[in-house]
Amino acid sequence: MSIYLKLIWSYLKIGFFGFGGGYAMLALIENEIVTPGWITEKMFTDIVAISQMTPGPIGINSATYIGYVAPIKAIEGAGPLWGILGSILCTLVVVLPSFLLVRYAGHFIHRHRDSEVIEGIFRGLRPVVIGLIASAALILMNGENFGHTPDDVTVSIIIAVVALAVNLFTKIHPILIICAAGLAGLLLF
């Protein structure tokens, strides 16, 4: 199977089963992308960080990046055009299931919005989405994000807790908090 078919299959699975948005689908993306060896754990962590700084959802940003990197890595002598083709394919494929689901499910849900079955389905999906987001948090708690020594981990946790407290208890804009945390990391590491 060519690298493009493998990428299409992986991103179709991500698109169809990535309920709950970006963080909820991180575990699925990691399993489909890091496990086959298309990227390393460190690269995955970097993709998540960059996805938070760039416009667009994590799924689409990772699809664009992986679609570019994987063919160049897998095809001997492949140049940037092979990567661009992979980026376009992966980005379209990861969006396709959501587009189709919204297109057809929206009409169905609107027609049956008072149905107890539909309400039950959504009640069942809520805890699953919360679990997937918690799974994403655990995935991101690795040496790439928190450091490799106990001191690095301690400093990283302190920065995270201070940033959370500032966000919860002040009216400081989140962008300023992110910049301050980045500056603290730069100065402390």
Coordinates of N, CA, C and O in Angstrom, one line a residue:
M1 N 0.9 -1.2 0.0 CA 0.0 0.0 0.0 C 0.9 1.2 0.0 O 1.8 1.3 0.8
S2 N 0.6 2.2 -0.9 CA 1.4 3.4 -0.9 C 1.3 4.2 0.3 O 0.3 4.1 1.0
I3 N 2.2 5.1 0.5 CA 2.1 6.0 1.7 C 0.9 6.9 1.7 O 0.2 7.1 2.7
Y4 N 0.4 7.2 0.5 CA -0.8 8.1 0.4 C -2.0 7.3 0.8 O -2.9 7.9 1.5
L5 N -2.1 6.1 0.4 CA -3.3 5.3 0.8 C -3.3 5.1 2.3 O -4.3 5.1 3.0
K6 N -2.1 4.8 2.9 CA -2.0 4.7 4.4 C -2.4 6.0 5.1 O -3.1 5.9 6.1
L7 N -1.9 7.1 4.5 CA -2.3 8.4 5.1 C -3.8 8.6 5.0 O -4.5 9.1 6.0
I8 N -4.4 8.4 3.8 CA -5.8 8.6 3.6 C -6.6 7.7 4.6 O -7.5 8.2 5.3
W9 N -6.2 6.4 4.8 CA -6.9 5.5 5.7 C -6.8 6.0 7.1 O -7.8 6.1 7.8
S10 N -5.6 6.5 7.5 CA -5.4 7.0 8.9 C -6.3 8.2 9.2 O -7.0 8.3 10.2
Y11 N -6.3 9.1 8.2 CA -7.0 10.4 8.5 C -8.5 10.2 8.3 O -9.3 11.0 8.8
L12 N -8.9 9.2 7.5 CA -10.4 8.9 7.5 C -10.8 8.4 8.9 O -11.9 8.8 9.4
K13 N -10.0 7.5 9.5 CA -10.3 7.0 10.8 C -10.4 8.2 11.8 O -11.3 8.3 12.6
I14 N -9.4 9.1 11.7 CA -9.3 10.2 12.6 C -10.6 11.1 12.4 O -11.2 11.5 13.4
G15 N -10.9 11.3 11.1 CA -12.0 12.2 10.8 C -13.4 11.6 11.3 O -14.2 12.3 11.8
F16 N -13.5 10.3 11.1 CA -14.8 9.6 11.5 C -14.9 9.4 13.0 O -16.0 9.5 13.5
F17 N -13.8 9.1 13.7 CA -13.9 8.8 15.1 C -13.3 9.8 16.1 O -13.3 9.5 17.2
G18 N -13.0 11.0 15.6 CA -12.4 12.0 16.4 C -13.4 12.9 17.0 O -13.5 14.1 16.7
F19 N -14.3 12.4 17.8 CA -15.4 13.1 18.4 C -14.8 14.1 19.5 O -13.9 13.7 20.2
G20 N -15.4 15.2 19.6 CA -15.1 16.1 20.7 C -14.1 17.2 20.5 O -13.7 17.9 21.4
G21 N -13.6 17.3 19.2 CA -12.7 18.4 18.9 C -11.2 18.0 19.1 O -10.9 16.8 19.3
G22 N -10.4 18.9 18.9 CA -8.9 18.7 18.9 C -8.3 17.9 20.0 O -7.6 16.9 19.8
Y23 N -8.5 18.4 21.2 CA -7.9 17.7 22.4 C -8.4 16.3 22.5 O -7.7 15.3 22.9
A24 N -9.7 16.1 22.2 CA -10.3 14.8 22.4 C -9.8 13.8 21.3 O -9.7 12.6 21.6
M25 N -9.3 14.3 20.2 CA -8.8 13.4 19.2 C -7.3 13.2 19.2 O -6.7 12.5 18.4
L26 N -6.6 13.8 20.2 CA -5.2 13.7 20.2 C -4.7 12.3 20.4 O -3.7 11.9 19.8
A27 N -5.4 11.5 21.2 CA -4.9 10.1 21.5 C -5.1 9.3 20.2 O -4.2 8.6 19.8
L28 N -6.1 9.6 19.4 CA -6.3 8.9 18.1 C -5.3 9.3 17.1 O -4.7 8.5 16.4
I29 N -5.0 10.6 17.1 CA -4.0 11.1 16.1 C -2.6 10.5 16.5 O -1.9 10.1 15.6
E30 N -2.3 10.5 17.8 CA -1.0 10.0 18.2 C -0.9 8.5 17.8 O 0.1 8.1 17.2
N31 N -1.9 7.7 18.0 CA -1.9 6.3 17.7 C -1.8 6.1 16.2 O -1.0 5.2 15.7
E32 N -2.4 6.9 15.4 CA -2.4 6.7 13.9 C -1.1 7.3 13.3 O -0.7 6.8 12.2
I33 N -0.5 8.2 13.9 CA 0.6 8.9 13.3 C 2.0 8.6 13.9 O 3.0 8.4 13.2
V34 N 2.1 8.5 15.2 CA 3.4 8.2 15.9 C 3.7 6.7 15.8 O 4.8 6.3 15.6
T35 N 2.7 5.9 16.1 CA 2.9 4.5 16.2 C 3.5 3.9 14.9 O 4.4 3.1 14.9
P36 N 3.0 4.3 13.7 CA 3.6 3.8 12.4 C 5.0 4.3 12.2 O 5.7 3.9 11.3
G37 N 5.4 5.3 12.9 CA 6.8 5.9 12.8 C 6.9 7.0 11.8 O 8.0 7.4 11.4
W38 N 5.7 7.6 11.4 CA 5.8 8.7 10.5 C 6.5 9.9 11.1 O 7.1 10.7 10.5
I39 N 6.2 10.1 12.4 CA 6.9 11.2 13.2 C 7.3 10.6 14.5 O 6.8 9.6 15.0
T40 N 8.1 11.3 15.3 CA 8.5 10.9 16.6 C 7.6 11.6 17.6 O 6.8 12.5 17.3
E41 N 7.7 11.1 18.9 CA 6.9 11.7 20.0 C 7.2 13.2 20.1 O 6.3 14.0 20.4
K42 N 8.5 13.5 20.0 CA 8.9 14.9 20.1 C 8.2 15.8 19.0 O 7.7 16.9 19.3
M43 N 8.2 15.3 17.8 CA 7.6 16.0 16.7 C 6.1 16.1 16.9 O 5.5 17.2 16.6
F44 N 5.5 15.1 17.5 CA 4.0 15.1 17.8 C 3.8 16.2 18.8 O 2.8 17.0 18.6
T45 N 4.6 16.3 19.8 CA 4.4 17.3 20.9 C 4.6 18.7 20.2 O 3.8 19.6 20.5
D46 N 5.6 18.9 19.3 CA 5.8 20.1 18.6 C 4.6 20.5 17.8 O 4.2 21.7 17.7
I47 N 4.0 19.5 17.1 CA 2.8 19.8 16.3 C 1.7 20.3 17.1 O 1.0 21.2 16.8
V48 N 1.5 19.7 18.3 CA 0.4 20.1 19.2 C 0.6 21.6 19.6 O -0.3 22.4 19.6
A49 N 1.9 21.9 20.0 CA 2.2 23.2 20.4 C 2.0 24.2 19.3 O 1.4 25.3 19.4
I50 N 2.5 23.9 18.1 CA 2.3 24.8 16.9 C 0.8 24.9 16.6 O 0.4 26.0 16.2
S51 N 0.1 23.9 16.7 CA -1.3 23.9 16.4 C -2.1 24.9 17.3 O -3.1 25.4 16.9
Q52 N -1.6 25.0 18.5 CA -2.2 26.0 19.4 C -1.9 27.4 19.1 O -2.7 28.3 19.5
M53 N -0.8 27.6 18.4 CA -0.4 29.0 18.0 C -0.9 29.4 16.6 O -0.9 30.6 16.3
T54 N -1.4 28.5 15.8 CA -1.8 28.8 14.5 C -3.3 28.6 14.4 O -3.9 27.8 15.1
P55 N -3.9 29.3 13.4 CA -5.4 29.2 13.3 C -5.7 27.8 12.8 O -5.0 27.2 12.0
G56 N -6.8 27.3 13.2 CA -7.3 26.0 12.8 C -7.2 25.0 13.8 O -6.5 25.0 14.8
P57 N -8.0 23.9 13.6 CA -8.1 22.8 14.6 C -6.8 21.9 14.5 O -6.1 21.9 13.5
I58 N -6.6 21.2 15.6 CA -5.4 20.4 15.7 C -5.4 19.3 14.6 O -4.4 19.0 14.0
G59 N -6.6 18.7 14.4 CA -6.7 17.6 13.4 C -6.3 18.1 12.0 O -5.6 17.4 11.3
I60 N -6.7 19.3 11.6 CA -6.4 19.8 10.3 C -5.0 20.2 10.2 O -4.3 19.9 9.3
N61 N -4.5 20.9 11.3 CA -3.1 21.3 11.3 C -2.1 20.1 11.2 O -1.1 20.1 10.5
S62 N -2.5 19.0 12.0 CA -1.6 17.8 12.0 C -1.7 17.1 10.7 O -0.7 16.6 10.2
A63 N -2.9 17.1 10.1 CA -3.0 16.4 8.8 C -2.2 17.1 7.7 O -1.5 16.5 6.9
T64 N -2.2 18.5 7.8 CA -1.4 19.2 6.8 C 0.1 18.9 7.0 O 0.8 18.7 6.0
Y65 N 0.5 18.9 8.2 CA 2.0 18.7 8.5 C 2.4 17.3 8.2 O 3.4 17.1 7.5
I66 N 1.7 16.3 8.7 CA 2.0 14.9 8.5 C 1.9 14.6 7.0 O 2.7 13.8 6.5
G67 N 0.9 15.1 6.4 CA 0.7 14.9 4.9 C 1.9 15.4 4.1 O 2.3 14.8 3.1
Y68 N 2.6 16.4 4.6 CA 3.8 16.9 4.0 C 5.0 16.1 4.3 O 5.8 15.7 3.4
V69 N 5.2 15.8 5.6 CA 6.4 15.1 6.1 C 6.5 13.6 5.7 O 7.5 13.1 5.2
A70 N 5.4 12.9 5.8 CA 5.4 11.4 5.6 C 5.8 11.0 4.2 O 6.6 10.1 4.1
P71 N 5.2 11.6 3.1 CA 5.7 11.1 1.8 C 7.1 11.4 1.5 O 7.8 10.6 0.9
I72 N 7.6 12.6 2.0 CA 9.0 12.9 1.7 C 9.9 11.9 2.5 O 11.0 11.5 2.0
K73 N 9.5 11.5 3.7 CA 10.3 10.6 4.4 C 10.2 9.2 3.8 O 11.2 8.4 3.9
A74 N 9.0 8.8 3.3 CA 8.8 7.4 2.8 C 9.2 7.1 1.4 O 9.6 6.0 1.1
I75 N 9.2 8.2 0.5 CA 9.5 8.0 -0.9 C 10.9 8.5 -1.1 O 11.2 9.7 -1.0
E76 N 11.7 7.6 -1.6 CA 13.1 7.9 -1.8 C 13.2 9.0 -3.0 O 12.6 8.8 -4.0
G77 N 13.9 10.1 -2.7 CA 14.1 11.1 -3.7 C 12.9 12.0 -3.8 O 12.8 12.9 -4.8
A78 N 11.9 11.9 -3.0 CA 10.7 12.7 -3.1 C 11.0 14.2 -2.7 O 11.7 14.5 -1.7
G79 N 10.5 15.1 -3.5 CA 10.7 16.5 -3.2 C 9.5 17.1 -2.6 O 8.5 16.5 -2.2
P80 N 9.5 18.5 -2.5 CA 8.4 19.2 -1.8 C 7.0 19.0 -2.5 O 6.0 19.0 -1.8
L81 N 7.0 18.8 -3.8 CA 5.7 18.6 -4.5 C 5.0 17.3 -4.0 O 3.7 17.3 -3.8
W82 N 5.7 16.3 -3.6 CA 5.1 15.1 -3.1 C 4.5 15.4 -1.7 O 3.5 14.9 -1.3
G83 N 5.2 16.2 -0.9 CA 4.7 16.6 0.4 C 3.5 17.5 0.3 O 2.5 17.3 1.0
I84 N 3.5 18.4 -0.7 CA 2.3 19.3 -0.9 C 1.1 18.4 -1.3 O 0.0 18.6 -0.7
L85 N 1.3 17.4 -2.2 CA 0.2 16.5 -2.5 C -0.3 15.8 -1.3 O -1.5 15.7 -1.0
G86 N 0.6 15.3 -0.4 CA 0.2 14.6 0.8 C -0.6 15.6 1.7 O -1.6 15.2 2.4
S87 N -0.1 16.8 1.9 CA -0.8 17.8 2.7 C -2.2 18.0 2.2 O -3.2 18.0 3.1
I88 N -2.4 18.2 1.0 CA -3.7 18.5 0.4 C -4.6 17.3 0.6 O -5.8 17.4 1.1
L89 N -4.1 16.1 0.3 CA -4.9 14.9 0.5 C -5.3 14.7 2.0 O -6.5 14.4 2.3
C90 N -4.4 14.7 2.9 CA -4.7 14.5 4.3 C -5.7 15.5 4.8 O -6.6 15.2 5.6
T91 N -5.5 16.8 4.5 CA -6.3 17.9 5.0 C -7.8 17.7 4.5 O -8.7 17.8 5.2
L92 N -7.9 17.3 3.2 CA -9.3 17.1 2.7 C -9.9 15.9 3.3 O -11.1 15.9 3.6
V93 N -9.1 14.8 3.5 CA -9.7 13.6 4.0 C -10.1 13.7 5.5 O -11.1 13.2 5.9
V94 N -9.4 14.5 6.3 CA -9.7 14.6 7.7 C -11.0 15.5 7.8 O -11.7 15.3 8.8
V95 N -11.2 16.4 6.9 CA -12.4 17.2 6.9 C -13.6 16.6 6.4 O -14.8 16.8 6.8
L96 N -13.4 15.7 5.4 CA -14.6 15.0 4.7 C -15.6 14.4 5.6 O -16.8 14.6 5.5
P97 N -15.2 13.5 6.6 CA -16.2 12.9 7.5 C -17.0 13.9 8.2 O -18.2 13.8 8.3
S98 N -16.4 14.9 8.8 CA -17.1 16.0 9.5 C -18.1 16.7 8.6 O -19.2 17.0 9.0
F99 N -17.6 17.0 7.4 CA -18.5 17.7 6.5 C -19.8 16.8 6.2 O -20.9 17.3 6.2
L100 N -19.5 15.6 5.9 CA -20.7 14.7 5.6 C -21.6 14.5 6.8 O -22.8 14.5 6.7
L101 N -21.0 14.3 8.0 CA -21.8 14.1 9.2 C -22.6 15.3 9.5 O -23.8 15.2 9.8
V102 N -22.0 16.5 9.4 CA -22.8 17.7 9.7 C -23.9 17.9 8.7 O -25.0 18.3 9.0
R103 N -23.5 17.7 7.4 CA -24.5 17.8 6.3 C -25.7 17.0 6.5 O -26.8 17.4 6.4
Y104 N -25.5 15.7 6.8 CA -26.6 14.8 6.9 C -27.2 14.6 8.3 O -28.4 14.4 8.4
A105 N -26.4 14.6 9.3 CA -26.9 14.4 10.6 C -27.6 15.7 11.1 O -28.6 15.5 11.9
G106 N -27.2 16.8 10.7 CA -27.9 18.1 11.1 C -29.4 18.1 10.7 O -30.2 18.4 11.5
H107 N -29.6 17.6 9.5 CA -31.0 17.5 9.1 C -31.8 16.5 9.9 O -32.9 16.8 10.4
F108 N -31.2 15.4 10.2 CA -31.8 14.3 10.9 C -32.1 14.8 12.4 O -33.2 14.6 12.9
I109 N -31.1 15.3 13.0 CA -31.2 15.8 14.4 C -32.3 16.9 14.5 O -33.1 16.9 15.4
H110 N -32.3 17.8 13.5 CA -33.3 18.9 13.5 C -34.7 18.3 13.5 O -35.6 18.7 14.2
R111 N -34.9 17.2 12.6 CA -36.2 16.6 12.5 C -36.6 15.9 13.8 O -37.8 15.8 14.1
H112 N -35.6 15.3 14.5 CA -35.9 14.5 15.7 C -35.4 15.1 17.0 O -35.0 14.4 17.9
R113 N -35.3 16.4 17.0 CA -34.7 17.1 18.2 C -35.4 16.8 19.5 O -34.8 17.0 20.5
D114 N -36.6 16.5 19.5 CA -37.4 16.2 20.7 C -37.3 14.7 21.1 O -37.9 14.3 22.1
S115 N -36.6 13.9 20.4 CA -36.6 12.5 20.6 C -35.7 12.2 21.8 O -34.6 12.7 22.0
E116 N -36.2 11.3 22.7 CA -35.5 10.9 23.8 C -34.2 10.0 23.4 O -33.2 10.0 24.1
V117 N -34.3 9.4 22.3 CA -33.2 8.6 21.8 C -32.0 9.5 21.5 O -30.8 9.3 21.8
I118 N -32.3 10.6 20.7 CA -31.2 11.6 20.4 C -30.7 12.2 21.6 O -29.4 12.4 21.8
E119 N -31.5 12.6 22.6 CA -31.0 13.2 23.8 C -30.2 12.2 24.6 O -29.1 12.5 25.2
G120 N -30.5 10.9 24.6 CA -29.7 9.8 25.2 C -28.4 9.7 24.6 O -27.4 9.5 25.3
I121 N -28.4 9.7 23.3 CA -27.1 9.6 22.5 C -26.1 10.8 23.0 O -25.0 10.5 23.3
F122 N -26.6 12.0 23.0 CA -25.8 13.1 23.4 C -25.4 13.0 24.9 O -24.3 13.4 25.2
R123 N -26.3 12.5 25.7 CA -25.9 12.3 27.1 C -24.8 11.3 27.3 O -23.9 11.4 28.1
G124 N -24.8 10.3 26.4 CA -23.8 9.2 26.4 C -22.5 9.7 25.8 O -21.4 9.3 26.3
L125 N -22.5 10.6 24.9 CA -21.3 11.1 24.3 C -20.5 12.1 25.1 O -19.3 12.2 25.1
R126 N -21.2 12.9 26.0 CA -20.6 13.9 26.8 C -19.5 13.3 27.7 O -18.3 13.8 27.7
P127 N -19.7 12.2 28.5 CA -18.6 11.7 29.3 C -17.5 11.1 28.5 O -16.3 11.1 28.9
V128 N -17.8 10.6 27.3 CA -16.8 10.0 26.4 C -15.8 11.2 26.0 O -14.6 11.0 26.0
V129 N -16.4 12.3 25.6 CA -15.6 13.4 25.2 C -14.7 13.9 26.3 O -13.5 14.2 26.2
I130 N -15.3 14.0 27.5 CA -14.5 14.4 28.7 C -13.3 13.4 28.9 O -12.2 13.8 29.2
G131 N -13.6 12.1 28.8 CA -12.5 11.1 28.9 C -11.4 11.3 27.9 O -10.2 11.1 28.2
L132 N -11.8 11.6 26.7 CA -10.9 11.7 25.6 C -10.0 13.0 25.8 O -8.8 13.0 25.5
I133 N -10.6 14.0 26.3 CA -9.8 15.2 26.6 C -8.9 14.9 27.8 O -7.7 15.4 27.7
A134 N -9.3 14.2 28.8 CA -8.4 13.8 29.9 C -7.3 12.9 29.3 O -6.1 13.1 29.8
S135 N -7.6 12.1 28.4 CA -6.5 11.2 27.8 C -5.5 12.1 27.1 O -4.3 11.9 27.1
A136 N -6.0 13.2 26.4 CA -5.0 14.1 25.7 C -4.1 14.8 26.7 O -2.9 15.0 26.5
A137 N -4.7 15.2 27.9 CA -3.9 15.8 28.9 C -2.8 14.8 29.4 O -1.6 15.2 29.5
L138 N -3.1 13.6 29.5 CA -2.1 12.6 30.0 C -1.0 12.4 28.9 O 0.1 12.2 29.2
I139 N -1.5 12.3 27.6 CA -0.5 12.2 26.5 C 0.5 13.3 26.5 O 1.7 13.1 26.3
L140 N 0.1 14.5 26.8 CA 0.9 15.7 26.8 C 1.8 15.8 28.0 O 2.7 16.7 28.0
M141 N 1.6 15.0 29.0 CA 2.4 15.0 30.2 C 3.6 14.1 30.0 O 3.7 13.0 30.5
N142 N 4.5 14.5 29.2 CA 5.7 13.7 28.9 C 7.0 14.5 29.0 O 6.9 15.7 29.3
G143 N 8.1 13.9 28.9 CA 9.4 14.5 29.0 C 9.6 15.7 28.1 O 10.3 16.7 28.4
E144 N 9.0 15.6 26.9 CA 9.1 16.7 26.0 C 8.4 18.0 26.4 O 8.9 19.1 26.1
N145 N 7.4 17.9 27.2 CA 6.7 19.1 27.7 C 7.1 19.5 29.1 O 7.0 20.6 29.5
F146 N 7.5 18.5 29.9 CA 7.8 18.8 31.3 C 9.3 18.7 31.7 O 9.6 19.0 32.8
G147 N 10.1 18.3 30.8 CA 11.5 18.2 31.1 C 11.9 16.8 31.5 O 11.0 15.9 31.7
H148 N 13.2 16.6 31.6 CA 13.7 15.2 31.8 C 14.2 15.0 33.3 O 14.3 13.9 33.7
T149 N 14.5 16.1 34.0 CA 15.0 16.0 35.3 C 13.9 16.4 36.3 O 12.9 17.1 35.9
P150 N 14.0 15.9 37.6 CA 12.9 16.3 38.6 C 12.8 17.8 38.7 O 11.7 18.3 38.9
D151 N 13.9 18.5 38.7 CA 13.9 20.0 38.8 C 13.1 20.6 37.6 O 12.3 21.5 37.8
D152 N 13.3 20.1 36.4 CA 12.6 20.6 35.2 C 11.1 20.4 35.4 O 10.3 21.2 35.1
V153 N 10.7 19.2 35.9 CA 9.3 18.8 36.0 C 8.7 19.8 37.1 O 7.6 20.3 36.9
T154 N 9.4 20.0 38.2 CA 8.9 20.9 39.2 C 8.6 22.3 38.7 O 7.6 22.9 38.9
V155 N 9.6 22.8 38.0 CA 9.5 24.2 37.4 C 8.4 24.2 36.4 O 7.6 25.2 36.4
S156 N 8.3 23.2 35.6 CA 7.2 23.2 34.6 C 5.8 23.2 35.2 O 4.9 23.9 34.8
I157 N 5.7 22.4 36.3 CA 4.4 22.3 37.0 C 4.1 23.6 37.6 O 2.9 24.1 37.6
I158 N 5.1 24.3 38.2 CA 4.9 25.6 38.8 C 4.4 26.6 37.8 O 3.4 27.4 38.0
I159 N 5.0 26.6 36.6 CA 4.6 27.5 35.6 C 3.2 27.3 35.2 O 2.4 28.2 35.0
A160 N 2.8 26.0 35.0 CA 1.5 25.6 34.6 C 0.5 26.0 35.6 O -0.6 26.6 35.3
V161 N 0.7 25.8 36.9 CA -0.2 26.1 38.0 C -0.4 27.6 38.1 O -1.5 28.1 38.3
V162 N 0.7 28.4 38.0 CA 0.7 29.8 38.1 C -0.2 30.4 36.9 O -1.0 31.2 37.1
A163 N 0.1 29.8 35.7 CA -0.7 30.3 34.5 C -2.1 30.0 34.7 O -3.0 30.8 34.4
L164 N -2.5 28.8 35.2 CA -3.9 28.4 35.4 C -4.5 29.4 36.4 O -5.6 29.9 36.2
A165 N -3.8 29.6 37.5 CA -4.4 30.5 38.6 C -4.6 31.9 38.1 O -5.6 32.6 38.3
V166 N -3.6 32.4 37.3 CA -3.7 33.8 36.7 C -4.9 33.8 35.8 O -5.7 34.8 35.8
N167 N -5.1 32.8 35.0 CA -6.2 32.7 34.1 C -7.5 32.7 34.8 O -8.5 33.3 34.4
L168 N -7.6 31.9 35.9 CA -8.9 31.7 36.6 C -9.3 32.9 37.4 O -10.4 33.2 37.6
F169 N -8.3 33.6 38.0 CA -8.6 34.6 39.1 C -8.3 36.0 38.7 O -8.4 36.9 39.5
T170 N -7.8 36.3 37.4 CA -7.6 37.6 37.0 C -8.3 37.8 35.6 O -8.8 36.9 35.1
K171 N -8.3 39.0 35.2 CA -8.8 39.3 33.9 C -7.7 39.6 32.8 O -8.0 40.2 31.8
I172 N -6.6 39.1 33.1 CA -5.5 39.2 32.2 C -5.8 38.3 30.9 O -6.2 37.2 31.1
H173 N -5.5 38.9 29.8 CA -5.8 38.2 28.5 C -5.0 36.9 28.4 O -3.8 36.9 28.7
P174 N -5.6 35.8 28.0 CA -4.8 34.5 27.8 C -3.6 34.6 27.0 O -2.6 33.9 27.2
I175 N -3.6 35.5 25.9 CA -2.4 35.6 25.1 C -1.2 36.2 25.9 O -0.1 35.7 25.8
L176 N -1.5 37.1 26.8 CA -0.4 37.6 27.7 C 0.1 36.6 28.6 O 1.3 36.5 28.9
I177 N -0.8 35.7 29.1 CA -0.4 34.6 30.0 C 0.5 33.6 29.3 O 1.5 33.2 29.8
I178 N 0.1 33.3 28.0 CA 0.9 32.4 27.2 C 2.3 33.0 27.0 O 3.3 32.3 27.1
C179 N 2.3 34.3 26.6 CA 3.6 34.9 26.4 C 4.5 35.0 27.6 O 5.7 34.7 27.6
A180 N 3.8 35.2 28.8 CA 4.6 35.3 30.0 C 5.1 33.9 30.4 O 6.2 33.7 30.9
A181 N 4.3 32.8 30.2 CA 4.7 31.5 30.5 C 5.9 31.1 29.6 O 6.9 30.4 30.0
G182 N 5.8 31.5 28.3 CA 6.9 31.2 27.3 C 8.2 31.9 27.7 O 9.3 31.3 27.7
L183 N 8.0 33.2 28.2 CA 9.2 33.9 28.6 C 9.8 33.3 29.9 O 11.0 33.1 30.0
A184 N 8.9 32.9 30.8 CA 9.4 32.2 32.0 C 10.2 30.9 31.6 O 11.3 30.6 32.2
G185 N 9.6 30.1 30.7 CA 10.3 28.9 30.3 C 11.7 29.2 29.6 O 12.7 28.5 29.8
L186 N 11.7 30.3 28.8 CA 13.0 30.7 28.2 C 14.0 31.1 29.2 O 15.2 30.7 29.1
L187 N 13.6 31.8 30.2 CA 14.5 32.3 31.2 C 15.0 31.1 32.2 O 16.1 31.1 32.6
L188 N 14.1 30.2 32.5 CA 14.3 29.2 33.5 C 15.0 28.0 32.9 O 15.6 27.2 33.6
F189 N 14.8 27.8 31.6 CA 15.4 26.6 31.0 C 16.5 27.0 30.0 O 17.1 26.4 29.3

